[in-house]
Amino acid sequence: MLKSFLSSRLAEILDLNPNHDYVEYPRDVSHGDYASPIALRLGKEQGRNPHDVAVEIAKKLEATDLDGFAKLEIAGPGFINFRLNQKGLLKELNGFLAAPRHYRLPTPPKNNKIICEYSDPNIAKPLGIHHLLATVIGQSLANIYTYLGYEVIKINHIGDWGTQFGKLIYAIKQWGDRSQIDKNPIDELLKLYVKFHEEATNKPEIEDLGRTEFKHLEDGDTENRALWKWIVEISMTDVQKTYDLLGGITFDHVLGESFYEKKMAPLIEQGLKEGIFEAGEGGAIIANFPGTNYPTTIIKRSDGATVYITRDIATVQYRVDTWHPAKIVYVVDVAQKLHFEQVFHIAKRLGLYTPTEVELEHVIFGRMSFADKKMSTRKGNILLLDDVLLEAIDRAQAVVEDKNPDLPADEKRAVAEMVGVGGVKYAILSQNRMTNIIFSWDKVINLQGNSAAYLQYTYARARSIINEFGTTPLTLTGLAEDLTENEKEVLRLIPKFPEAVVLAAKESKPHFISEYLFDLAQAFNGFYNNDPILKAPKDKKDLRIAICDVATQIIKQGLSLLATIDAPERM
Ligand code: ARG
């Protein structure tokens, strides 16, 4: 990675902390490929003119072996600008061709285990929009960490426990029709749940009956256990259908909240003994958060039932003790920000993890709304996700019919799935996750803009050239001719791919990869549209095929990091 190479070279000659980053990307690409503002800082510290400091540093740098870079330039008040020269660009190209997957972390961390939790649907309820976002962002982060050489443990923490199951069990017993539910589980169960709440407005006493059913469930009542197990199974079969439609969504462990049922009591006891928890009203147990402005929270209800936060506290303990991770990432809706702050706070006070050894991170994301009003259905936040995905595939199919009517029908369908589903995933992943997303079909399935379809189309065009050429040359030597501007534009992006992946991992933001891929595709298309490839003279032809090869490999790899988007060979 050139960026970190330059940074550590600077740290070395200036005797600075090697763990910091002294190199950035110049805002204006005409200023070169990399830039360092270090002279500005040192100049200020030493009370010297930063420009003079920059000149001095550049001289020192050039005395070390900076092979592959043009003469350093000092710009503005004292920026040192680095620009790859022709030799450097070709070295990057050859390096990639020789070992396209050499982008592992230069110094792997001592503990490279990361737990990544995402998706987390609630049993017996349809997936919410936030579940889709969590699933897609979480799968991307898992893919990115894996690519960088981390050992990733992917967990789906399903919502399969809590008083709502008592209510549901009560409703099934009262009004449920099992064969109806078997046919259409999520819809029927949701109806029953809604009916329960409607009835409860007139007959508040059934709230208590629902809670009692949950208590029975917790206490091991056979009938309730069997009902609960059945609800979980049929719901998960339904959720799995959506995962299958999305494609490439995988977990190492599906551990519901119910898994922590028996693990809470000892923690509650410990918390009480250590004064972290205390007695609340009517025999409830509560937690306060001295030194913070978090509100008091219930840990155990007065009827003895456990609650959501208690299960999360037990989950921290289980994960740390079972896997000893360096980091646990929770990709969960921002509505749960306070919840996780409280979980992490209590877990720390209980000594369930050591903050210097384990980092707990709640990865939040913005809201998604729909330009097309008919898409957000029923109760606002609930999305008929399968319908959205199927519509995306249909729309993509129309594009494929138009672009390539001669493809065999089954290939058309396969491409439409890649483009349609990929389009939905990319719409989520191409934005900074902190900003809200407005989902509109013109952006999602679009061959021109920053979309999956654009990258997939670029990929397919480059692949068809490589296929026409036949074999790909592996190493290029003795290039007589000068590189064209279009060639340079593509080549200078090669070293930036791993840099984008590292940044995406560091900030838990996959959009750094999509931004990069869009830049690469634009540079590639500039090259493809202007520099003849198959008709070029022999030397140039090899080089240009090699450029096609690198671009396709990076686009394919990059898309696969983005929640496992596929790229078609033809479209
Ligand atoms: N199932 C919950 C929901 O849909 C999200 C769970 C988040 N993860 C956690 N460890 N609490 O609201």
Coordinates of C-alpha atoms and ligand atoms in Angstrom, one line a residue:
M1 CA 0.0 0.0 0.0
L2 CA 1.7 3.2 -1.2
K3 CA -0.1 5.5 1.2
S4 CA 1.1 3.7 4.3
F5 CA 4.5 3.2 2.6
L6 CA 5.0 6.9 2.2
S7 CA 3.7 7.6 5.7
S8 CA 6.1 5.2 7.4
R9 CA 8.9 6.5 5.2
L10 CA 8.2 10.0 6.6
A11 CA 7.9 8.7 10.1
E12 CA 11.3 7.1 9.8
I13 CA 13.2 10.0 8.5
L14 CA 11.5 12.5 10.8
D15 CA 11.5 10.2 13.8
L16 CA 7.7 10.5 14.3
N17 CA 5.2 8.0 15.7
P18 CA 5.0 5.3 13.1
N19 CA 1.4 4.5 14.0
H20 CA 0.1 7.8 12.7
D21 CA -0.8 8.7 9.2
Y22 CA 1.1 11.6 7.6
V23 CA -0.2 11.2 4.0
E24 CA -3.5 12.1 2.5
Y25 CA -5.0 12.4 -1.0
P26 CA -4.6 15.8 -2.5
R27 CA -8.0 17.5 -3.0
D28 CA -7.2 18.3 -6.6
V29 CA -5.9 15.3 -8.6
S30 CA -3.7 17.6 -10.7
H31 CA -1.6 18.0 -7.5
G32 CA -0.5 14.4 -7.7
D33 CA -1.4 11.0 -6.2
Y34 CA -0.6 11.6 -2.5
A35 CA 0.3 14.6 -0.4
S36 CA 1.7 15.2 3.1
P37 CA 0.9 18.2 5.2
I38 CA 3.5 17.2 7.8
A39 CA 5.7 20.3 7.1
L40 CA 2.8 22.6 8.1
R41 CA 2.7 20.9 11.5
L42 CA 6.4 20.8 12.0
G43 CA 6.9 24.4 10.8
K44 CA 4.4 25.6 13.3
E45 CA 5.9 23.5 16.2
Q46 CA 9.4 24.7 15.3
G47 CA 8.4 28.3 14.5
R48 CA 9.8 28.0 11.0
N49 CA 8.5 28.7 7.6
P50 CA 6.6 25.5 6.6
H51 CA 7.7 25.9 3.0
D52 CA 11.3 25.7 4.0
V53 CA 10.6 22.7 6.2
A54 CA 8.8 21.0 3.2
V55 CA 11.8 21.6 1.0
E56 CA 14.1 20.1 3.6
I57 CA 11.9 17.0 4.1
A58 CA 11.6 16.5 0.3
K59 CA 15.4 16.6 0.0
K60 CA 15.7 14.0 2.8
L61 CA 13.0 11.8 1.2
E62 CA 14.6 11.9 -2.2
A63 CA 17.9 10.8 -0.6
T64 CA 16.1 7.6 0.4
D65 CA 15.1 5.3 -2.4
L66 CA 11.8 6.7 -3.7
D67 CA 11.7 4.6 -6.8
G68 CA 8.6 5.0 -8.8
F69 CA 7.9 8.6 -7.9
A70 CA 8.5 11.7 -10.0
K71 CA 10.4 14.6 -8.5
L72 CA 8.6 15.8 -5.4
E73 CA 6.7 19.0 -5.6
I74 CA 6.1 21.5 -2.9
A75 CA 2.7 23.2 -3.2
G76 CA 0.8 26.0 -1.4
P77 CA 2.1 26.9 2.1
G78 CA 4.2 23.6 2.3
F79 CA 2.4 20.5 1.1
I80 CA 4.7 17.8 -0.2
N81 CA 3.1 16.2 -3.3
F82 CA 3.9 12.8 -4.6
R83 CA 3.2 11.7 -8.1
L84 CA 3.8 8.2 -9.5
N85 CA 6.0 8.2 -12.6
Q86 CA 5.7 5.9 -15.5
K87 CA 8.0 3.3 -13.9
G88 CA 6.0 3.5 -10.7
L89 CA 2.7 3.1 -12.5
L90 CA 3.9 0.0 -14.4
K91 CA 5.3 -1.4 -11.3
E92 CA 1.9 -1.2 -9.7
L93 CA 0.4 -2.9 -12.7
N94 CA 2.9 -5.7 -12.7
G95 CA 2.6 -6.1 -9.0
F96 CA -1.1 -6.5 -9.2
L97 CA -0.9 -9.0 -12.1
A98 CA 1.7 -11.1 -10.3
A99 CA -0.3 -11.2 -7.1
P100 CA -3.7 -9.7 -7.4
R101 CA -4.6 -10.7 -3.8
H102 CA -1.5 -9.5 -2.0
Y103 CA -3.5 -6.8 -0.2
R104 CA -3.4 -8.1 3.3
L105 CA -2.8 -5.9 6.2
P106 CA 1.0 -5.1 6.2
T107 CA 1.2 -5.9 9.9
P108 CA -1.6 -8.1 11.1
P109 CA -2.9 -7.1 14.5
K110 CA -2.1 -9.4 17.5
N111 CA -5.7 -10.3 17.9
N112 CA -7.4 -10.4 14.5
K113 CA -10.8 -11.7 15.6
I114 CA -13.8 -9.6 14.9
I115 CA -17.4 -10.4 15.8
C116 CA -19.9 -8.8 13.3
E117 CA -23.5 -8.8 14.3
Y118 CA -26.1 -7.8 11.8
S119 CA -29.6 -8.3 10.4
D120 CA -31.3 -9.3 13.7
P121 CA -34.9 -9.7 12.5
N122 CA -37.7 -10.1 15.0
I123 CA -39.5 -13.4 14.9
A124 CA -43.1 -13.3 13.8
K125 CA -42.8 -9.8 12.3
P126 CA -41.9 -8.7 8.8
L127 CA -38.4 -7.3 8.2
G128 CA -38.3 -3.6 8.7
I129 CA -36.4 -1.3 6.4
H130 CA -33.7 -0.9 9.1
H131 CA -33.2 -4.7 9.0
L132 CA -32.5 -4.5 5.3
L133 CA -30.0 -1.8 5.9
A134 CA -28.4 -3.6 8.8
T135 CA -28.2 -6.8 6.8
V136 CA -26.5 -5.2 3.8
I137 CA -24.1 -3.0 5.7
G138 CA -23.2 -5.8 8.1
Q139 CA -22.6 -8.3 5.4
S140 CA -20.3 -5.8 3.7
L141 CA -18.3 -5.1 6.8
A142 CA -17.9 -8.8 7.4
N143 CA -16.7 -9.3 3.8
I144 CA -14.3 -6.4 4.1
Y145 CA -12.7 -7.6 7.3
T146 CA -12.4 -11.1 5.9
Y147 CA -10.7 -9.7 2.8
L148 CA -8.2 -7.9 5.0
G149 CA -7.3 -11.1 6.7
Y150 CA -9.3 -10.8 9.9
E151 CA -11.1 -13.8 11.4
V152 CA -14.7 -12.8 11.3
I153 CA -17.5 -14.3 13.3
K154 CA -20.8 -13.4 11.7
I155 CA -23.8 -13.5 14.0
N156 CA -27.5 -13.0 13.5
H157 CA -29.0 -12.0 16.9
I158 CA -32.6 -12.8 16.2
G159 CA -35.4 -11.3 18.4
D160 CA -37.0 -14.6 19.5
W161 CA -37.7 -13.8 23.2
G162 CA -39.7 -11.4 25.3
T163 CA -43.2 -10.6 26.4
Q164 CA -44.5 -10.2 22.9
F165 CA -44.2 -14.0 22.6
G166 CA -46.6 -14.4 25.5
K167 CA -49.0 -12.1 23.7
L168 CA -48.7 -14.0 20.5
I169 CA -49.1 -17.3 22.3
Y170 CA -52.3 -16.0 24.0
A171 CA -53.6 -14.8 20.6
I172 CA -52.8 -18.1 18.9
K173 CA -54.6 -20.0 21.6
Q174 CA -57.6 -17.7 21.4
W175 CA -58.0 -16.9 17.7
G176 CA -55.3 -18.7 15.8
D177 CA -55.8 -21.1 12.9
R178 CA -52.7 -23.2 12.7
S179 CA -53.0 -24.3 9.0
Q180 CA -53.6 -20.6 8.0
I181 CA -50.4 -19.7 9.9
D182 CA -48.4 -22.5 8.3
K183 CA -49.4 -21.2 4.9
N184 CA -48.5 -17.6 5.4
P185 CA -46.7 -17.3 8.8
I186 CA -45.5 -13.7 9.0
D187 CA -48.8 -12.2 7.7
E188 CA -51.0 -14.3 9.9
L189 CA -48.8 -13.9 13.0
L190 CA -48.7 -10.1 12.5
K191 CA -52.5 -10.1 12.2
L192 CA -52.8 -12.0 15.5
Y193 CA -50.4 -9.6 17.2
V194 CA -52.3 -6.6 15.9
K195 CA -55.6 -8.2 17.0
F196 CA -54.2 -8.8 20.5
H197 CA -53.5 -5.0 20.8
E198 CA -56.9 -4.1 19.5
E199 CA -58.6 -6.3 21.9
A200 CA -56.4 -5.1 24.7
T201 CA -57.7 -1.5 24.3
N202 CA -61.1 -2.6 25.5
K203 CA -60.0 -5.5 27.7
P204 CA -56.7 -4.3 29.3
E205 CA -56.7 -7.4 31.5
I206 CA -55.5 -9.5 28.5
E207 CA -52.2 -7.6 28.7
D208 CA -51.6 -9.5 32.0
L209 CA -52.7 -12.8 30.5
G210 CA -50.2 -12.3 27.7
R211 CA -47.5 -11.6 30.2
T212 CA -48.5 -14.7 32.2
E213 CA -48.1 -16.7 29.0
F214 CA -44.6 -15.4 28.6
K215 CA -43.8 -16.3 32.2
H216 CA -45.1 -19.8 31.6
L217 CA -42.9 -19.9 28.5
E218 CA -39.9 -18.8 30.6
D219 CA -40.7 -21.3 33.2
G220 CA -40.7 -24.2 30.7
D221 CA -44.4 -24.9 30.2
T222 CA -44.4 -27.7 27.5
E223 CA -47.3 -26.4 25.4
N224 CA -46.0 -22.8 25.3
R225 CA -42.5 -24.1 24.5
A226 CA -43.8 -26.1 21.6
L227 CA -45.8 -23.2 20.2
W228 CA -42.8 -20.8 20.6
K229 CA -40.5 -23.3 18.8
W230 CA -43.0 -23.6 16.0
I231 CA -43.3 -19.8 15.6
V232 CA -39.6 -19.4 15.5
E233 CA -39.2 -22.2 12.9
I234 CA -41.8 -21.0 10.4
S235 CA -40.7 -17.4 10.8
M236 CA -37.0 -18.2 10.1
T237 CA -38.0 -20.2 7.0
D238 CA -39.7 -17.1 5.8
V239 CA -36.7 -14.8 6.6
Q240 CA -34.4 -17.3 4.9
K241 CA -36.4 -16.9 1.7
T242 CA -35.6 -13.2 1.8
Y243 CA -31.9 -13.9 2.5
D244 CA -31.9 -16.2 -0.5
L245 CA -33.4 -13.6 -2.7
L246 CA -30.8 -11.1 -1.5
G247 CA -28.0 -13.6 -2.2
G248 CA -24.7 -13.8 -0.4
I249 CA -26.0 -13.2 3.1
T250 CA -24.4 -15.6 5.4
F251 CA -23.9 -16.2 9.2
D252 CA -21.7 -18.4 11.2
H253 CA -24.2 -18.4 14.1
V254 CA -27.8 -17.6 14.4
L255 CA -28.2 -17.1 18.1
G256 CA -31.5 -15.7 19.3
E257 CA -32.1 -13.7 22.4
S258 CA -33.6 -16.9 23.8
F259 CA -30.2 -18.4 23.8
Y260 CA -29.3 -16.1 26.8
E261 CA -32.3 -17.1 28.8
K262 CA -30.3 -19.0 31.5
K263 CA -27.3 -16.8 31.4
M264 CA -28.9 -13.7 32.9
A265 CA -29.5 -14.8 36.5
P266 CA -25.9 -14.9 37.6
L267 CA -25.2 -11.5 36.1
I268 CA -28.2 -10.0 37.9
E269 CA -27.0 -11.4 41.1
Q270 CA -23.5 -10.0 40.6
G271 CA -24.9 -6.6 39.6
L272 CA -27.0 -6.5 42.8
K273 CA -24.0 -7.6 45.0
E274 CA -21.8 -4.9 43.5
G275 CA -24.4 -2.2 43.7
I276 CA -24.6 -1.8 39.9
F277 CA -28.3 -2.9 40.0
E278 CA -30.7 -2.1 42.8
A279 CA -34.3 -2.9 43.9
G280 CA -37.0 -1.0 42.1
E281 CA -40.7 -0.7 42.6
G282 CA -42.7 -3.8 43.3
G283 CA -39.8 -6.2 43.3
A284 CA -38.4 -5.1 40.0
I285 CA -34.6 -4.7 39.5
I286 CA -33.2 -1.5 38.0
A287 CA -29.9 0.0 36.9
N288 CA -28.9 3.7 37.4
F289 CA -26.0 5.2 35.5
P290 CA -24.1 7.6 37.9
G291 CA -21.9 10.1 36.1
T292 CA -23.9 9.9 32.9
N293 CA -27.2 11.4 31.8
Y294 CA -28.6 8.0 30.8
P295 CA -32.0 7.4 32.3
T296 CA -32.7 4.6 34.8
T297 CA -33.5 1.3 33.1
I298 CA -35.3 -1.9 34.2
I299 CA -33.2 -5.0 34.3
K300 CA -35.9 -7.4 35.5
R301 CA -39.6 -6.7 35.7
S302 CA -41.6 -7.0 38.9
D303 CA -43.3 -10.2 37.5
G304 CA -39.8 -11.7 37.2
A305 CA -39.6 -11.6 33.4
T306 CA -36.3 -10.5 31.9
V307 CA -36.0 -7.7 29.4
Y308 CA -34.2 -6.9 26.2
I309 CA -31.2 -5.1 27.7
T310 CA -30.5 -7.9 30.2
R311 CA -30.2 -10.3 27.3
D312 CA -27.7 -8.0 25.6
I313 CA -25.6 -7.8 28.7
A314 CA -25.4 -11.6 28.9
T315 CA -24.6 -11.6 25.2
V316 CA -21.5 -9.4 25.7
Q317 CA -20.3 -11.8 28.3
Y318 CA -20.9 -14.9 26.2
R319 CA -19.2 -13.4 23.1
V320 CA -16.1 -12.2 25.0
D321 CA -15.7 -15.5 26.9
T322 CA -16.4 -17.7 23.9
W323 CA -14.4 -16.0 21.2
H324 CA -12.1 -13.5 22.8
P325 CA -12.5 -11.0 20.0
A326 CA -10.6 -7.7 19.6
K327 CA -13.8 -6.1 18.5
I328 CA -17.5 -6.6 18.4
V329 CA -19.5 -4.6 15.8
Y330 CA -23.2 -4.2 16.2
V331 CA -24.9 -3.1 13.0
V332 CA -28.2 -1.9 14.4
D333 CA -30.6 1.0 13.8
V334 CA -29.8 4.4 15.3
A335 CA -33.0 4.2 17.4
Q336 CA -31.1 1.9 19.7
K337 CA -28.2 4.2 20.3
L338 CA -29.0 4.8 24.0
H339 CA -29.7 1.1 24.4
F340 CA -26.2 0.2 23.3
E341 CA -24.6 3.0 25.3
Q342 CA -26.3 1.5 28.4
V343 CA -25.4 -2.0 27.5
F344 CA -21.7 -1.2 27.0
H345 CA -21.7 0.9 30.2
I346 CA -23.1 -1.9 32.4
A347 CA -21.0 -4.5 30.7
K348 CA -17.9 -2.5 31.5
R349 CA -18.9 -2.0 35.1
L350 CA -19.6 -5.7 35.5
G351 CA -16.2 -6.4 34.1
L352 CA -17.5 -8.4 31.3
Y353 CA -14.9 -7.0 28.9
T354 CA -11.7 -5.0 29.2
P355 CA -12.0 -1.8 27.1
T356 CA -8.3 -1.9 26.2
E357 CA -8.6 -5.4 24.8
V358 CA -12.1 -5.4 23.3
E359 CA -13.7 -2.6 21.4
L360 CA -17.5 -2.5 21.2
E361 CA -18.9 -0.5 18.4
H362 CA -22.5 0.3 17.5
V363 CA -22.5 1.0 13.8
I364 CA -25.5 3.2 13.0
F365 CA -27.1 4.2 9.8
G366 CA -29.5 6.8 8.4
R367 CA -33.1 6.3 7.4
M368 CA -34.2 5.1 4.0
S369 CA -37.3 6.6 2.4
F370 CA -38.9 6.0 -1.0
A371 CA -39.3 8.5 -3.8
D372 CA -42.1 6.1 -5.0
K373 CA -44.8 6.5 -2.4
K374 CA -46.5 3.2 -2.9
M375 CA -43.4 1.4 -1.8
S376 CA -43.5 2.1 1.9
T377 CA -46.5 0.1 2.9
R378 CA -48.6 -0.9 5.8
K379 CA -47.3 0.5 9.0
G380 CA -44.8 3.0 7.6
N381 CA -41.6 1.4 8.5
I382 CA -42.5 -2.0 7.2
L383 CA -41.2 -2.8 3.8
L384 CA -42.4 -5.6 1.5
L385 CA -38.8 -6.4 0.9
D386 CA -39.4 -9.3 -1.4
D387 CA -41.7 -7.2 -3.6
V388 CA -39.0 -4.5 -3.9
L389 CA -36.4 -7.1 -4.9
L390 CA -38.7 -8.7 -7.4
E391 CA -39.5 -5.4 -8.9
A392 CA -35.8 -4.6 -9.1
I393 CA -35.2 -7.8 -11.0
D394 CA -38.0 -7.1 -13.4
R395 CA -36.7 -3.6 -14.1
A396 CA -33.2 -4.9 -14.6
Q397 CA -34.6 -7.6 -17.0
A398 CA -36.0 -4.8 -19.2
V399 CA -32.6 -3.2 -19.4
V400 CA -31.0 -6.5 -20.3
E401 CA -33.6 -7.2 -23.0
D402 CA -32.8 -3.8 -24.4
K403 CA -29.0 -4.0 -24.3
N404 CA -28.5 -7.6 -25.2
P405 CA -31.7 -9.1 -26.7
D406 CA -29.7 -12.1 -28.1
L407 CA -28.6 -13.5 -24.7
P408 CA -30.2 -16.9 -23.9
A409 CA -33.3 -16.5 -21.7
D410 CA -31.8 -18.1 -18.6
E411 CA -28.6 -16.0 -18.8
K412 CA -30.8 -12.9 -19.2
R413 CA -32.6 -13.9 -16.0
A414 CA -29.3 -14.5 -14.1
V415 CA -28.0 -11.1 -15.2
A416 CA -31.3 -9.4 -14.3
E417 CA -30.9 -10.9 -10.8
M418 CA -27.4 -9.6 -10.4
V419 CA -28.3 -6.2 -11.7
G420 CA -31.6 -5.8 -9.9
V421 CA -30.6 -7.2 -6.5
G422 CA -27.1 -5.6 -6.8
G423 CA -28.8 -2.3 -7.6
V424 CA -30.7 -2.4 -4.3
K425 CA -27.6 -3.3 -2.3
Y426 CA -25.5 -0.7 -4.0
A427 CA -28.1 2.0 -3.5
I428 CA -27.6 1.4 0.2
L429 CA -23.8 1.0 0.2
S430 CA -22.9 3.8 -2.1
Q431 CA -23.9 6.4 0.4
N432 CA -22.2 7.4 3.6
R433 CA -24.2 5.3 6.0
M434 CA -24.7 8.4 8.3
T435 CA -26.9 10.2 5.7
N436 CA -30.5 9.4 4.9
I437 CA -31.2 7.5 1.6
I438 CA -33.9 8.3 -0.8
F439 CA -34.6 5.2 -2.8
S440 CA -35.6 5.9 -6.4
W441 CA -35.7 3.5 -9.2
D442 CA -34.0 5.9 -11.7
K443 CA -30.9 5.8 -9.5
V444 CA -31.1 2.1 -8.5
I445 CA -31.2 0.7 -12.0
N446 CA -29.2 3.1 -14.1
L447 CA -26.5 2.4 -16.6
Q448 CA -25.0 5.9 -16.4
G449 CA -24.7 7.0 -12.9
N450 CA -23.0 5.7 -9.7
S451 CA -24.9 2.5 -9.7
A452 CA -24.3 -1.3 -9.6
A453 CA -25.5 -1.5 -13.2
Y454 CA -22.9 1.0 -14.3
L455 CA -20.0 -1.0 -12.7
Q456 CA -21.4 -4.3 -13.9
Y457 CA -21.7 -3.0 -17.4
T458 CA -18.2 -1.6 -17.3
Y459 CA -17.0 -5.0 -16.1
A460 CA -18.9 -6.9 -18.8
R461 CA -17.5 -4.7 -21.5
A462 CA -13.9 -5.2 -20.3
R463 CA -14.4 -8.9 -19.9
S464 CA -15.7 -9.3 -23.5
I465 CA -12.4 -7.7 -24.8
I466 CA -10.3 -10.0 -22.7
N467 CA -12.3 -13.0 -23.9
E468 CA -11.9 -11.8 -27.5
F469 CA -8.2 -11.5 -27.0
G470 CA -7.9 -14.9 -25.5
T471 CA -5.2 -15.3 -22.9
T472 CA -4.0 -12.5 -20.7
P473 CA -0.3 -11.7 -20.5
L474 CA 1.1 -11.9 -17.0
T475 CA 4.1 -9.6 -16.9
L476 CA 4.8 -6.7 -19.1
T477 CA 8.4 -5.7 -19.8
G478 CA 10.2 -3.4 -22.1
L479 CA 7.4 -1.0 -22.9
A480 CA 8.9 1.3 -25.4
E481 CA 6.0 3.7 -25.7
D482 CA 4.9 6.4 -23.4
L483 CA 1.7 5.9 -21.4
T484 CA -1.3 7.9 -22.6
E485 CA -3.2 10.1 -20.2
N486 CA -6.1 7.7 -20.3
E487 CA -3.8 4.7 -19.4
K488 CA -2.3 6.7 -16.6
E489 CA -5.6 7.6 -15.1
V490 CA -6.5 3.9 -14.7
L491 CA -3.1 2.8 -13.5
R492 CA -2.8 5.5 -10.8
L493 CA -5.9 4.0 -9.2
I494 CA -4.5 0.5 -8.8
P495 CA -2.8 1.2 -5.5
K496 CA -5.8 3.0 -4.2
F497 CA -8.0 0.0 -4.1
P498 CA -6.5 -1.6 -1.0
E499 CA -6.3 1.9 0.6
A500 CA -10.1 2.3 0.0
V501 CA -10.8 -1.1 1.6
V502 CA -8.6 -0.3 4.6
L503 CA -10.4 3.0 5.1
A504 CA -13.8 1.4 4.7
A505 CA -12.8 -1.1 7.5
K506 CA -11.3 1.6 9.7
E507 CA -14.4 3.8 9.6
S508 CA -17.0 0.9 9.1
K509 CA -18.1 2.7 6.0
P510 CA -18.4 0.6 2.8
H511 CA -19.1 3.7 0.6
F512 CA -15.4 4.4 0.5
I513 CA -15.2 1.3 -1.7
S514 CA -18.1 2.2 -4.0
E515 CA -16.7 5.7 -4.4
Y516 CA -13.4 4.2 -5.4
L517 CA -15.1 1.8 -7.8
F518 CA -17.0 4.6 -9.5
D519 CA -13.8 6.5 -10.0
L520 CA -12.1 3.5 -11.4
A521 CA -15.0 2.7 -13.8
Q522 CA -15.0 6.3 -15.0
A523 CA -11.3 6.3 -15.6
F524 CA -11.6 2.9 -17.3
N525 CA -14.4 4.0 -19.6
G526 CA -12.3 7.1 -20.6
F527 CA -9.5 4.8 -21.5
Y528 CA -11.8 2.2 -23.2
N529 CA -13.6 4.9 -25.3
N530 CA -10.5 6.6 -26.5
D531 CA -7.6 4.2 -26.7
P532 CA -7.9 1.4 -29.2
I533 CA -7.3 -1.9 -27.5
L534 CA -7.5 -4.9 -29.8
K535 CA -6.4 -2.8 -32.8
A536 CA -3.4 -1.3 -31.0
P537 CA 0.2 -2.3 -31.9
K538 CA 1.6 -5.4 -30.2
D539 CA 3.3 -3.7 -27.2
K540 CA 0.4 -1.4 -26.5
K541 CA -2.1 -4.2 -27.0
D542 CA -0.5 -6.3 -24.2
L543 CA -0.5 -3.3 -21.9
R544 CA -4.1 -2.4 -22.7
I545 CA -5.3 -5.9 -22.2
A546 CA -3.5 -6.0 -18.9
I547 CA -5.3 -2.8 -17.9
C548 CA -8.6 -4.4 -18.8
D549 CA -7.6 -7.4 -16.7
V550 CA -6.7 -5.4 -13.7
A551 CA -9.8 -3.2 -13.9
T552 CA -12.1 -6.2 -14.2
Q553 CA -10.5 -8.0 -11.3
I554 CA -10.7 -5.0 -9.0
I555 CA -14.4 -4.2 -10.0
K556 CA -15.4 -7.8 -9.4
Q557 CA -13.6 -8.0 -6.1
G558 CA -14.9 -4.6 -5.0
L559 CA -18.5 -5.4 -5.8
S560 CA -18.2 -8.7 -4.0
L561 CA -17.1 -6.8 -0.9
L562 CA -20.3 -4.7 -1.1
A563 CA -22.7 -7.3 0.4
T564 CA -21.6 -9.8 -2.2
I565 CA -22.8 -8.1 -5.4
D566 CA -22.1 -10.3 -8.4
A567 CA -20.8 -9.1 -11.8
P568 CA -22.0 -10.8 -15.1
E569 CA -19.6 -11.8 -17.9
R570 CA -22.0 -10.3 -20.5
M571 CA -24.9 -8.0 -20.3
Ligands
ARG1 N1 -34.1 -7.5 17.0 C1 -33.9 -6.2 17.3 C2 -34.8 -5.3 16.5 O1 -35.2 -5.6 15.4 C3 -32.5 -5.7 17.0 C4 -31.4 -6.4 17.8 C5 -30.2 -5.6 17.9 N2 -29.1 -6.3 18.4 C6 -28.9 -6.5 19.7 N3 -27.8 -7.1 20.1 N4 -29.7 -5.9 20.6 O2 -35.2 -4.2 16.9

